[in-house]
Coordinates of C-alpha atoms in Angstrom, one line a residue:
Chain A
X1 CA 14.8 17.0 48.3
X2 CA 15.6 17.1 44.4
X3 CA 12.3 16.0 43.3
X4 CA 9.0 18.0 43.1
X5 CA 6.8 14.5 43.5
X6 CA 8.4 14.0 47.2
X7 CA 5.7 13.3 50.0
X8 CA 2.6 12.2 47.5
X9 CA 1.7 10.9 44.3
X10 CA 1.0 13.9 41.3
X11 CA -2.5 14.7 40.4
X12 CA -3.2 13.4 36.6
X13 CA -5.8 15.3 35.3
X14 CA -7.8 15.0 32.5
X15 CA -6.0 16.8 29.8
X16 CA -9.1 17.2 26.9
X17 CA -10.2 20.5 27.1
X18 CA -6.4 22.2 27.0
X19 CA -6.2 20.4 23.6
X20 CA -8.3 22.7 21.9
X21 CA -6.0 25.5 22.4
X22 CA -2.3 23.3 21.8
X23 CA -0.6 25.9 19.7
X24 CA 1.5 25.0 17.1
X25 CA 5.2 22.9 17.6
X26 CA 6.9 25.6 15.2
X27 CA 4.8 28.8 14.9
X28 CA 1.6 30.4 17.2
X29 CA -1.4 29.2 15.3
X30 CA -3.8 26.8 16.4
X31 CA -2.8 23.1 15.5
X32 CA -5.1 20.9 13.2
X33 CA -3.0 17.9 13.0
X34 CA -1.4 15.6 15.8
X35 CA 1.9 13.7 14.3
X36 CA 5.0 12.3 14.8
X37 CA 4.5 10.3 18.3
X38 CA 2.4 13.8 19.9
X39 CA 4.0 17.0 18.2
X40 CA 1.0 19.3 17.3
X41 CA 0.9 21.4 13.8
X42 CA -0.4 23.9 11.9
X43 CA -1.6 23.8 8.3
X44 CA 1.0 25.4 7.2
X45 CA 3.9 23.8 9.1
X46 CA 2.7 20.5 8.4
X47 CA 2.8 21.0 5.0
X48 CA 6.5 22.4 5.4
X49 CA 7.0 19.5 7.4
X50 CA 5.9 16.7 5.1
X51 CA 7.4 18.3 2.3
X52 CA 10.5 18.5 3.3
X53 CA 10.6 15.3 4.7
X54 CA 10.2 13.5 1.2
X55 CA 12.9 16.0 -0.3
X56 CA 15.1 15.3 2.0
X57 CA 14.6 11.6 1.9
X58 CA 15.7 12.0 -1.9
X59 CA 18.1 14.7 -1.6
X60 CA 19.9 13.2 1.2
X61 CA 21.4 9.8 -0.5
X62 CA 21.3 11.5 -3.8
X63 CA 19.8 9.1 -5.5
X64 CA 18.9 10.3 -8.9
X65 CA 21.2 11.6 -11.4
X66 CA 20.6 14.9 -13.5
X67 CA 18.0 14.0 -16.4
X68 CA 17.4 10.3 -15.1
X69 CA 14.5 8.9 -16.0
X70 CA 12.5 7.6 -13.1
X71 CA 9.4 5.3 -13.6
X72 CA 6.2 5.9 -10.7
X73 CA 3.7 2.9 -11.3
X74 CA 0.7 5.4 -10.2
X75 CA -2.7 3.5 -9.1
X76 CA -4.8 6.4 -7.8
X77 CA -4.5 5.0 -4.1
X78 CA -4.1 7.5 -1.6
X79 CA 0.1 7.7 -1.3
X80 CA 0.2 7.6 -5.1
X81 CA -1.7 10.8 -5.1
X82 CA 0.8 12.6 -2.4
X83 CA 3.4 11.6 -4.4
X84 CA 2.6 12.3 -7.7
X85 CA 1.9 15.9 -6.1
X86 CA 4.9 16.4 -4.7
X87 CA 6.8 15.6 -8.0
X88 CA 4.6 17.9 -9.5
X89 CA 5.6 20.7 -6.9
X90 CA 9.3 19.1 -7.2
X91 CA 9.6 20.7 -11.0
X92 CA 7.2 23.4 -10.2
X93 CA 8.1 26.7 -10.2
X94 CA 7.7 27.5 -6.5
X95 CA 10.4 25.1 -5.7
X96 CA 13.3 26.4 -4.5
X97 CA 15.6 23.6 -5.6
X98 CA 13.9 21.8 -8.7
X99 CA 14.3 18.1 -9.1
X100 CA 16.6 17.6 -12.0
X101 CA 15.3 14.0 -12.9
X102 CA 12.6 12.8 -15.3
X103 CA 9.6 11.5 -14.1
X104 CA 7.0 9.0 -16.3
X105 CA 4.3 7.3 -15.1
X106 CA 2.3 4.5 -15.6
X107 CA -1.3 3.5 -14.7
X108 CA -2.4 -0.4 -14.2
X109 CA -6.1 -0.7 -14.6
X110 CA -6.4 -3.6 -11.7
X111 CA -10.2 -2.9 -10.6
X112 CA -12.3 -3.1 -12.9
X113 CA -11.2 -6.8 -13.9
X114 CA -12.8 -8.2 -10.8
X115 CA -16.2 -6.9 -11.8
X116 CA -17.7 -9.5 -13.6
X117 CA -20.8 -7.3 -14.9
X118 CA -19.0 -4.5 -15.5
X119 CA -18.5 -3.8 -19.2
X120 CA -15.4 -2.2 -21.0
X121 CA -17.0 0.8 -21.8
X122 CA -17.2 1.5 -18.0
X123 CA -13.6 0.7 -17.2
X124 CA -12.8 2.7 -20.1
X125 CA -14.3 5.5 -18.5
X126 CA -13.0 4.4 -15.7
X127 CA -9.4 5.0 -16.7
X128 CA -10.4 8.3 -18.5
X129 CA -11.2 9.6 -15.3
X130 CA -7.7 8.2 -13.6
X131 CA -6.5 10.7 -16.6
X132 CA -8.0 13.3 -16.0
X133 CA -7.3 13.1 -12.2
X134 CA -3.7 13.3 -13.1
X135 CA -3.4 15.5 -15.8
X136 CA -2.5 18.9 -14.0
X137 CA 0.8 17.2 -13.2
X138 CA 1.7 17.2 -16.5
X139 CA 3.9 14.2 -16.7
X140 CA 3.8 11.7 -19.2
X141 CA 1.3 8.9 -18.6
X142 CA 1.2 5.4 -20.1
X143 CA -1.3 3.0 -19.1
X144 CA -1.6 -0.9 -19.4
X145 CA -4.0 -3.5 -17.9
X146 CA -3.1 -6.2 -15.0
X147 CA -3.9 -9.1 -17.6
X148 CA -1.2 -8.1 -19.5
X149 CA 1.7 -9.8 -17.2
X150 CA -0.1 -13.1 -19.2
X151 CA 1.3 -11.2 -22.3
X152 CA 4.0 -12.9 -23.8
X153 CA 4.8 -10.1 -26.5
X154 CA 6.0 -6.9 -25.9
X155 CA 2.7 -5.0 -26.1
X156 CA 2.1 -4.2 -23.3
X157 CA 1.7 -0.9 -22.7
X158 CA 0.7 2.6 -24.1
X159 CA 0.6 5.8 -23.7
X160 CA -3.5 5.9 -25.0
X161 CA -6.0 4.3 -23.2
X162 CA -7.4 3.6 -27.0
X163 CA -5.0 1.5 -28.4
X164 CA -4.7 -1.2 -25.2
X165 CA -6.0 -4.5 -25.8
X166 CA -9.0 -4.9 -23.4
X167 CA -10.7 -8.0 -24.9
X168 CA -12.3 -10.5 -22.8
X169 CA -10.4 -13.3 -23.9
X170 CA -7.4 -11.9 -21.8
X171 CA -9.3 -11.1 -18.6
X172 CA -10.7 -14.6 -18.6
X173 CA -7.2 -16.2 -18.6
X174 CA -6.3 -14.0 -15.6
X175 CA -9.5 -14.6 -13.4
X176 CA -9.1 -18.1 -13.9
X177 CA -5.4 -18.4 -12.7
X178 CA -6.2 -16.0 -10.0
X179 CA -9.6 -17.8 -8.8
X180 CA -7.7 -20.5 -9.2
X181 CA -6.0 -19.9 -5.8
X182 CA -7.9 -21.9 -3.0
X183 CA -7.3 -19.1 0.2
X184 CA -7.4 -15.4 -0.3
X185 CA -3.6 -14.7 0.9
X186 CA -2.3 -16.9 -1.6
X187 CA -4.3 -15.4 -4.2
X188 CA -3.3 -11.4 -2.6
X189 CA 0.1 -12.6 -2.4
X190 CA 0.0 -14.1 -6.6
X191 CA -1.5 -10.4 -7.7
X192 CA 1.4 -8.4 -5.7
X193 CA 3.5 -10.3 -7.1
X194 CA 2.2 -10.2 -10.6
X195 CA 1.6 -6.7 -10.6
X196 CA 5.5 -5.9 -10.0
X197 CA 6.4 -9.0 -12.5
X198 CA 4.3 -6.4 -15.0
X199 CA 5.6 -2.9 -13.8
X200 CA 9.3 -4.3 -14.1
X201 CA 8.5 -5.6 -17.7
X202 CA 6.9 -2.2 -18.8
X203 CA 10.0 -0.5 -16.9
X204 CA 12.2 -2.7 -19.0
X205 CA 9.9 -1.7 -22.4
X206 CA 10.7 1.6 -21.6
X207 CA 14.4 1.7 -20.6
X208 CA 14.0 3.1 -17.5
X209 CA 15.9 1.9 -14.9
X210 CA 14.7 3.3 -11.0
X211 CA 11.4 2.7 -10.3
X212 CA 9.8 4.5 -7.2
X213 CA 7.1 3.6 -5.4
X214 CA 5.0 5.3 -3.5
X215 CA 5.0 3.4 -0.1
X216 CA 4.3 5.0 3.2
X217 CA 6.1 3.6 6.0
X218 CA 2.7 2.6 8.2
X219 CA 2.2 -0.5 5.0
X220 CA 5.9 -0.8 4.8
X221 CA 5.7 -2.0 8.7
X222 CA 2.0 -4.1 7.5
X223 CA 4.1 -5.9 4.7
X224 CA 7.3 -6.4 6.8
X225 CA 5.2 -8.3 9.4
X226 CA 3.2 -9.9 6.6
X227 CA 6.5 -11.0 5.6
X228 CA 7.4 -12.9 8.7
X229 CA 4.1 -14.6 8.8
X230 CA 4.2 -15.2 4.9
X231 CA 8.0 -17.0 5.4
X232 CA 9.6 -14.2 3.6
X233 CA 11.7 -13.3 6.3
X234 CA 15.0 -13.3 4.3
X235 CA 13.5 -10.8 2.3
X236 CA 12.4 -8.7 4.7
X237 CA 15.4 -5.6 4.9
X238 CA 15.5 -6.0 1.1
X239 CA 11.8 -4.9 0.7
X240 CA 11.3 -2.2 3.0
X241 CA 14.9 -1.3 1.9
X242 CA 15.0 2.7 0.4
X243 CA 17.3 1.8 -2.2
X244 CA 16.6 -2.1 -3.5
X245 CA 18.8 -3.5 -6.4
X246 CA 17.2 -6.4 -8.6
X247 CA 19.4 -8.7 -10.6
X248 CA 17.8 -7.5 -13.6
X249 CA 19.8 -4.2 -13.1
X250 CA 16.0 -2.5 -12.1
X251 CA 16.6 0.0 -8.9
X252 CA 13.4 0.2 -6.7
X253 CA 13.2 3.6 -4.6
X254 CA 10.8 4.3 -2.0
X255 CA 11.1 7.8 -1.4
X256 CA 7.4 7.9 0.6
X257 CA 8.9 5.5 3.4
X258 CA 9.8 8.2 6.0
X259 CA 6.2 9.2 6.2
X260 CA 3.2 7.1 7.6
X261 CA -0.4 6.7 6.3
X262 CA -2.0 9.5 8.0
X263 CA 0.4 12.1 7.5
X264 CA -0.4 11.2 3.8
X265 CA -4.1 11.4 4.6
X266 CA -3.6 14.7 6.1
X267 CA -1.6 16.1 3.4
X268 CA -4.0 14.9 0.7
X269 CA -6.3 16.6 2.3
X270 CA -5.1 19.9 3.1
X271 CA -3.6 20.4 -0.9
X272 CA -7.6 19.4 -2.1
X273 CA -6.2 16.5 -3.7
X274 CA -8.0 13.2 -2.1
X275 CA -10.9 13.6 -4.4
X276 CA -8.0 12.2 -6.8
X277 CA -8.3 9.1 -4.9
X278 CA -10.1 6.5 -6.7
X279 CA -11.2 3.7 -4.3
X280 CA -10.7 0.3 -6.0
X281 CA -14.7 -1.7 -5.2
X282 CA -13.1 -4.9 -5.4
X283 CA -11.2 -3.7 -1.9
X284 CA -15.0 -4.2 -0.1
X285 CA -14.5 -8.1 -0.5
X286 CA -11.3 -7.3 1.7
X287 CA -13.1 -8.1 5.5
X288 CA -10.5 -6.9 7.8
X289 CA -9.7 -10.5 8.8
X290 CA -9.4 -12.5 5.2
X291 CA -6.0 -12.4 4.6
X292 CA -2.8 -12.5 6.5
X293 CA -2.3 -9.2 5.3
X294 CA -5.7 -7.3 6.5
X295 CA -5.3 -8.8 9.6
X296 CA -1.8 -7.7 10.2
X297 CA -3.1 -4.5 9.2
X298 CA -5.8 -4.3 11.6
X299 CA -3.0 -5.3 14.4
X300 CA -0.8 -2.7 13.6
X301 CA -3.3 0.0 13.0
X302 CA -5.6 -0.8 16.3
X303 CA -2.1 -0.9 18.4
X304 CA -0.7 2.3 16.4
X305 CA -3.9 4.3 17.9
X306 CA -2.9 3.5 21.5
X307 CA 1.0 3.7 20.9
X308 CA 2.0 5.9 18.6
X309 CA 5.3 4.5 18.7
X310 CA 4.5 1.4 17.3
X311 CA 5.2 1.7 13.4
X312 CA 8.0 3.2 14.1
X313 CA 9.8 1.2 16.4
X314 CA 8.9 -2.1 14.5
X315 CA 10.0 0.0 11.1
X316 CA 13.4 1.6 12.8
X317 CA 14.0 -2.4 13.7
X318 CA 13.5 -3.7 10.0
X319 CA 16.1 -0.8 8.7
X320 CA 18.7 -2.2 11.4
X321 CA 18.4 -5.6 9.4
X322 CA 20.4 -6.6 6.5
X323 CA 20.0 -9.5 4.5
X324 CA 22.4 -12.5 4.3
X325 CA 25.6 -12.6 2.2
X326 CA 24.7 -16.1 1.1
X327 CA 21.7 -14.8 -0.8
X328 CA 22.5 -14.9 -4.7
X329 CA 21.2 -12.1 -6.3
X330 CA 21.8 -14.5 -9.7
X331 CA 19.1 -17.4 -8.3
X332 CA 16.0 -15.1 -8.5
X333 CA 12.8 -16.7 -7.6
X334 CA 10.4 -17.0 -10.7
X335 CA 7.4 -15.4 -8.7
X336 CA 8.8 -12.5 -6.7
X337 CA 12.3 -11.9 -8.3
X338 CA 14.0 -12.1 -4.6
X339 CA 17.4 -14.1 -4.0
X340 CA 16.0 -17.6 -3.4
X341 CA 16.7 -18.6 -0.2
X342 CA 15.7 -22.7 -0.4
X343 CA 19.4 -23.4 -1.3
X344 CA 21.1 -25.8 1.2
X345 CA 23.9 -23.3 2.2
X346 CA 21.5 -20.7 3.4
X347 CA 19.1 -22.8 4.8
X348 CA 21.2 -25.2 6.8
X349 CA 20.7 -22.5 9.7
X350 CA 17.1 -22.4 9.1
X351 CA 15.3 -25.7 10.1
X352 CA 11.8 -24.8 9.1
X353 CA 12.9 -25.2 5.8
X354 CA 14.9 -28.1 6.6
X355 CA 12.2 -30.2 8.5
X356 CA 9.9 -29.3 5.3
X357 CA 12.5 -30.7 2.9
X358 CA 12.7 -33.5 4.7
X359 CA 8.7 -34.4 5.6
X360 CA 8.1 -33.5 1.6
X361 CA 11.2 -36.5 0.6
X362 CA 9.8 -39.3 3.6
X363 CA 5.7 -38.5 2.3
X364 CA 4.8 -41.1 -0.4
X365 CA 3.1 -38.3 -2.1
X366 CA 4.0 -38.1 -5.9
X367 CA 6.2 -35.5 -6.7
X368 CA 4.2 -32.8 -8.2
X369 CA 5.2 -30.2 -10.4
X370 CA 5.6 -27.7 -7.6
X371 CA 7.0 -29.9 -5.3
X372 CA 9.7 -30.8 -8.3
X373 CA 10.2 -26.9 -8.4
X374 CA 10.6 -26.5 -4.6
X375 CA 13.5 -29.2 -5.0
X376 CA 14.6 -27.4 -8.0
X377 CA 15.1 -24.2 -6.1
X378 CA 13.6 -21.9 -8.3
X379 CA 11.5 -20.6 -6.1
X380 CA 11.9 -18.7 -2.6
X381 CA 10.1 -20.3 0.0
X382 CA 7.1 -18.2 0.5
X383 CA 6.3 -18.4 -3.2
X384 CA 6.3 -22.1 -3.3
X385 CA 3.8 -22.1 -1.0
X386 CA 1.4 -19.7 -3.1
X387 CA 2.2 -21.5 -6.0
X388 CA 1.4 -25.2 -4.8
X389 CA -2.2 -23.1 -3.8
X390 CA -2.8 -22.1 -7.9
X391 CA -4.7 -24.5 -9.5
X392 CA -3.8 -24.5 -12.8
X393 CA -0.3 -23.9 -13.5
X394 CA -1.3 -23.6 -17.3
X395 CA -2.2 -20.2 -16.4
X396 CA 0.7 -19.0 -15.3
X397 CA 2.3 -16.4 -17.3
X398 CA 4.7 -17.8 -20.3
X399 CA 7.4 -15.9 -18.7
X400 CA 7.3 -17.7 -15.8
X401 CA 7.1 -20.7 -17.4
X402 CA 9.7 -20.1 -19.5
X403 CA 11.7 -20.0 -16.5
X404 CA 10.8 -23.1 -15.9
X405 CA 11.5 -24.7 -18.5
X406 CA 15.4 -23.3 -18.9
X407 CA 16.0 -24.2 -15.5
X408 CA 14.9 -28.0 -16.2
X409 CA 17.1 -27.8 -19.3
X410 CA 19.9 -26.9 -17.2
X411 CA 19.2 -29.0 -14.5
X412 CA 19.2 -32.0 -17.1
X413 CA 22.3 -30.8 -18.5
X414 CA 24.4 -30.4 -15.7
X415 CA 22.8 -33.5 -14.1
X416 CA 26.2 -36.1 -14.9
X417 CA 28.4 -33.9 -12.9
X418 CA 25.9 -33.4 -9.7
X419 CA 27.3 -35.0 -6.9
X420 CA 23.8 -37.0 -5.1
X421 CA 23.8 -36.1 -1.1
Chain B
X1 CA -31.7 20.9 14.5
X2 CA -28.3 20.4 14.6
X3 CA -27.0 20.2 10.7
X4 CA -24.1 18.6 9.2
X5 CA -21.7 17.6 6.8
X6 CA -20.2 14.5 6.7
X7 CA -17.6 13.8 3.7
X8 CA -15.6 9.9 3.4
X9 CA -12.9 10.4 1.4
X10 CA -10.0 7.7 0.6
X11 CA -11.9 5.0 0.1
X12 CA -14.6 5.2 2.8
X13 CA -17.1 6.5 0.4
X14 CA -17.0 2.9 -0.9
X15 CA -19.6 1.6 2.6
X16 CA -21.7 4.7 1.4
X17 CA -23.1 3.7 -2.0
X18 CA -19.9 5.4 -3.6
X19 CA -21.4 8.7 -2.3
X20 CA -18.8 11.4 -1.1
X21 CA -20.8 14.2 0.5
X22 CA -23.8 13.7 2.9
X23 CA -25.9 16.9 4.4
X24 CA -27.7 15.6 7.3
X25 CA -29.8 17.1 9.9
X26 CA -29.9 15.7 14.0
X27 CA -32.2 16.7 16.4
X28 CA -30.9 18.5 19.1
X29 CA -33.1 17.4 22.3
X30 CA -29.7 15.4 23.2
X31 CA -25.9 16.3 23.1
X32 CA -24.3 14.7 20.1
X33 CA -20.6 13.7 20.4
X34 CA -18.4 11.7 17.6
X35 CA -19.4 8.7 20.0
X36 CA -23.1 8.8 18.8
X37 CA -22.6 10.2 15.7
X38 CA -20.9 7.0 14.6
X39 CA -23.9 4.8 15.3
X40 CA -26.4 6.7 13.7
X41 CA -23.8 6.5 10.9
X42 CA -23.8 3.3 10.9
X43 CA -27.7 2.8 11.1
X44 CA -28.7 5.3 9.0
X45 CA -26.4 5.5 6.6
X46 CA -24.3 2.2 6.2
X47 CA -24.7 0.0 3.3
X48 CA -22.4 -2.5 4.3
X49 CA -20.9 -5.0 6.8
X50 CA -20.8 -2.7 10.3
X51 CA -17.1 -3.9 10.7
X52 CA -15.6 -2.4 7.6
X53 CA -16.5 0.9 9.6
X54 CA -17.0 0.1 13.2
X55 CA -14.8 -2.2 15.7
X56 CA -14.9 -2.0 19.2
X57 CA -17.7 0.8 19.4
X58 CA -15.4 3.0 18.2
X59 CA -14.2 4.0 14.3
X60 CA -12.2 1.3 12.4
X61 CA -8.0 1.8 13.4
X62 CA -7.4 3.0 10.2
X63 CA -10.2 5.4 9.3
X64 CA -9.3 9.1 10.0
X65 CA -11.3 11.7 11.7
X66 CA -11.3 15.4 11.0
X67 CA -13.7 17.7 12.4
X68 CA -13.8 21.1 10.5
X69 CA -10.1 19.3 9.2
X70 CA -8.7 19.6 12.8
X71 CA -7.2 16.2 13.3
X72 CA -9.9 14.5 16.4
X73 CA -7.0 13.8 18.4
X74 CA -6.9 17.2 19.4
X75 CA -10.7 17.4 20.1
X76 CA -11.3 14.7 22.5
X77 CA -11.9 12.0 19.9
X78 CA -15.1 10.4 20.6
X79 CA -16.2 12.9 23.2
X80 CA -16.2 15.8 20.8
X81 CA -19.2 17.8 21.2
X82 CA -20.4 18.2 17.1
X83 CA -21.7 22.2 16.9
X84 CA -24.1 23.6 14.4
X85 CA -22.4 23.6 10.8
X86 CA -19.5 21.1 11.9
X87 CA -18.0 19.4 8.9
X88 CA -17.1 16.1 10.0
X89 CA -14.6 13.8 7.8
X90 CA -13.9 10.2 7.2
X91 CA -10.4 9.2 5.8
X92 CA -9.7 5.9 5.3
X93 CA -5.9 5.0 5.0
X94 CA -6.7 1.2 4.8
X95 CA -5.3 -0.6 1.7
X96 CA -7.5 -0.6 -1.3
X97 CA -6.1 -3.7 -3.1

């Protein structure tokens, strides 16, 4: 007999009571902190842990060359505030191998432009306090406002909160194409997009080239799913990718993606740092079923506290994926910047947006603008759906319609020698 | 009386009028575990929808629990026994946009 089960079924016991005294995976204190799928930690050790885990994450593909500049789009949410601590630590003294790149920040007031009653004096403050959450890093800071990616000019951003242009004028133009949207994903979906339309304009401003962002790989999982549900799903290894290339010759980097939400949490915690966290109000509107989004995120995080194997299984299966070789880098959607993937030669696998293609030319609808765009190819999918849920397209930022416009003078232009299918 | 601190930190402190730190006092004729702690919480201190906070009788997946900043996983969860002096702290890791 080989096995020590033989001849009756093993006892399970309730377990609660040895918990209190689980010692440490790595030393003989006490843990305080469960992570991983059940390893137990000290303080200490788990900030070893989590430390080296983002060090390695950029040491090991090298990603940054000596004195690069690197842009961090900081926004005071909680994996913003890990991050821009261990960057600080990175070029601290303590560190036993300092980071040899650059780092500048930039701040994107996106809160206080929801509150109607609020005044600019408060979001003023508002930002003041953003700067003097942030200021012990000593990095370089620049801030702008989210209204700005209406700005056609170049001013856009600055290093004082002074000298940015925070009339009203602005913010009205911005609540009206965002209100605009008739359901709340679309209108989610429009400000992500918007947002990175404006941090890779202010990168550009800058001449920087990498970008990181600070995303944890718990909302990297939430967007990957969101994706599929969203019809991004030729996107989908490109933005959860650690490493992402844009046409524009922009490099994302997402050195926080090796590390989930709570080990964030924890590690906020334990460095004093989560009173640097400044909770966006407008995020009470968010009811956990509104959007796609929130209720991805409640599917993942309620199945996450039963298996802890979740986000990582679902995350280790988005890095296996790679994108398709027909994408063309070259045919950027106008919205998110992606490889549009409405072109016949990548879609003929895909019928969904075949059958679409084909209900949209049989309907005796009138070919809207949109729909003109959708045929025009370019925009991805996903977007052309958030766009045909905008109301007023004269709201759209001049850059994007710009776009627009040069692609219909192409179009025309190129017309005589288009064979019609 | 059993006292305590409760802190919400990450974006929790949002359901709680924006306040951070709450000293509050229970009476001890009963044993208090996280389990009833979370709906007096939620009737006594609450200012908004129970679900941004609460789902299934237990915390929102999603919302963190440290008592005296030992992760509640390793303290039963909600069948922690809260002591005199016990420091008991909300984290949300929810998105904020």
């Amino acid at each position: 007999m080989c096995s020590n089960n033989e001849g009756g079924l093993t006892k399970f016991e309730p377990k609660p009571d040895l918990a209190l005294f689980r010692k440490c995976l790595k030393c003989d204190k006490n843990s305080v902190v469960v992570t991983r799928i059940n390893d137990a930690m000290c303080k200490e050790c788990f900030v070893e842990y989590f430390t080296h885990k983002f060090r390695a994450t950029i040491g090991k593909s090298k990603l940054f060359d000596k004195d690069e500049v690197v842009m961090f789009p900081y926004s005071s949410s909680d994996s913003s505030v890990a991050m821009l601590h261990l960057l600080f630590k990175g070029v601290g003294e303590e560190a036993k191998k300092k980071f040899t790149f650059k780092t500048i920040c930039v701040y994107i007031e996106d809160n206080y432009v929801f509150e109607s009653n609020s005044s600019t004096h408060e979001r003023i403050t508002f930002m003041e306090n953003v700067k003097k959450s942030v200021e012990y890093s000593g990095f370089k800071f620049y801030y702008s406002l989210i209204e700005n990616c209406l700005e056609p000019s170049k001013n856009i951003v600055s290093d004082e909160i002074a000298k940015l242009n925070l009339n009203n004028e602005n913010k009205e133009k911005f609540l009206n194409l965002i209100n605009s949207c008739k359901n709340q994903t679309s209108k989610e979906e429009l400000l992500k997009r918007l947002k990175t339309q404006l941090i890779n304009r202010i990168a550009i401003e800058l001449k920087i080239k990498k970008i990181i962002f600070p995303v944890s790989c718990t909302n990297l999982t939430i967007d990957m799913l969101t994706n599929v549900a969203l019809g991004k799903g030729a996107h989908l290894s490109i933005e959860t990718s650690l490493e992402e290339k844009l046409s524009n010759g922009l490099v994302y980097v997402r050195p926080l993606r090796e590390l989930t939400s709570k080990e964030i949490a924890f590690y906020n915690r334990y460095n004093n740092i989560d009173s640097n966290i400044m909770a966006k109000s407008s995020s009470l509107k968010n009811l956990p079923n509104s959007t796609i989004y929130r209720l991805t995120e409640k599917f993942i995080n309620s199945l996450q506290n039963e298996y802890p194997t979740t986000v990582p299984t679902i995350f280790r299966t988005s890095d296996k994926l790679t994108p398709t070789d027909e994408l063309c880098p070259e045919d950027s959607c106008m919205l998110c910047e992606l490889p549009v993937d409405t072109i016949k030669k990548i879609s003929a696998n895909s019928s969904a947006i075949n059958d679409l293609e084909y209900s949209l030319s049989i309907s005796r609808l009138d070919n809207t603008a949109i729909e003109k765009l959708f045929v025009l190819k370019s925009v991805c999918y996903s977007c052309s759906v958030v766009l045909k849920d905008v109301g007023g397209h004269g709201n759209l930022p001049q850059t994007i319609k710009d776009k627009i416009k040069s692609r219909d003078n192409l179009k025309d232009k190129i017309k005589e020698f288009l064979i019609e299918d | 009386m059993l006292h305590l601190t409760i802190e919400f930190s990450g974006g929790a402190e949002l359901l709680f009028g924006n306040v951070k730190k709450h000293q509050v006092e229970l009476n001890n004729d009963t044993k208090w575990t996280i389990r009833e702690l979370l709906v007096w919480i939620k009737d006594n201190l609450l200012k908004h929808k129970p679900e941004m906070f609460l789902q299934d009788e237990t915390i929102r997946p999603g919302i963190l629990i440290l008592v005296n900043d030992s992760d509640w996983d390793l303290l039963g969860n909600l069948s922690y026994e809260l002591n005199d002096n016990d420091n008991v702290t909300f984290i949300s890791t929810l998105h904020g946009g």
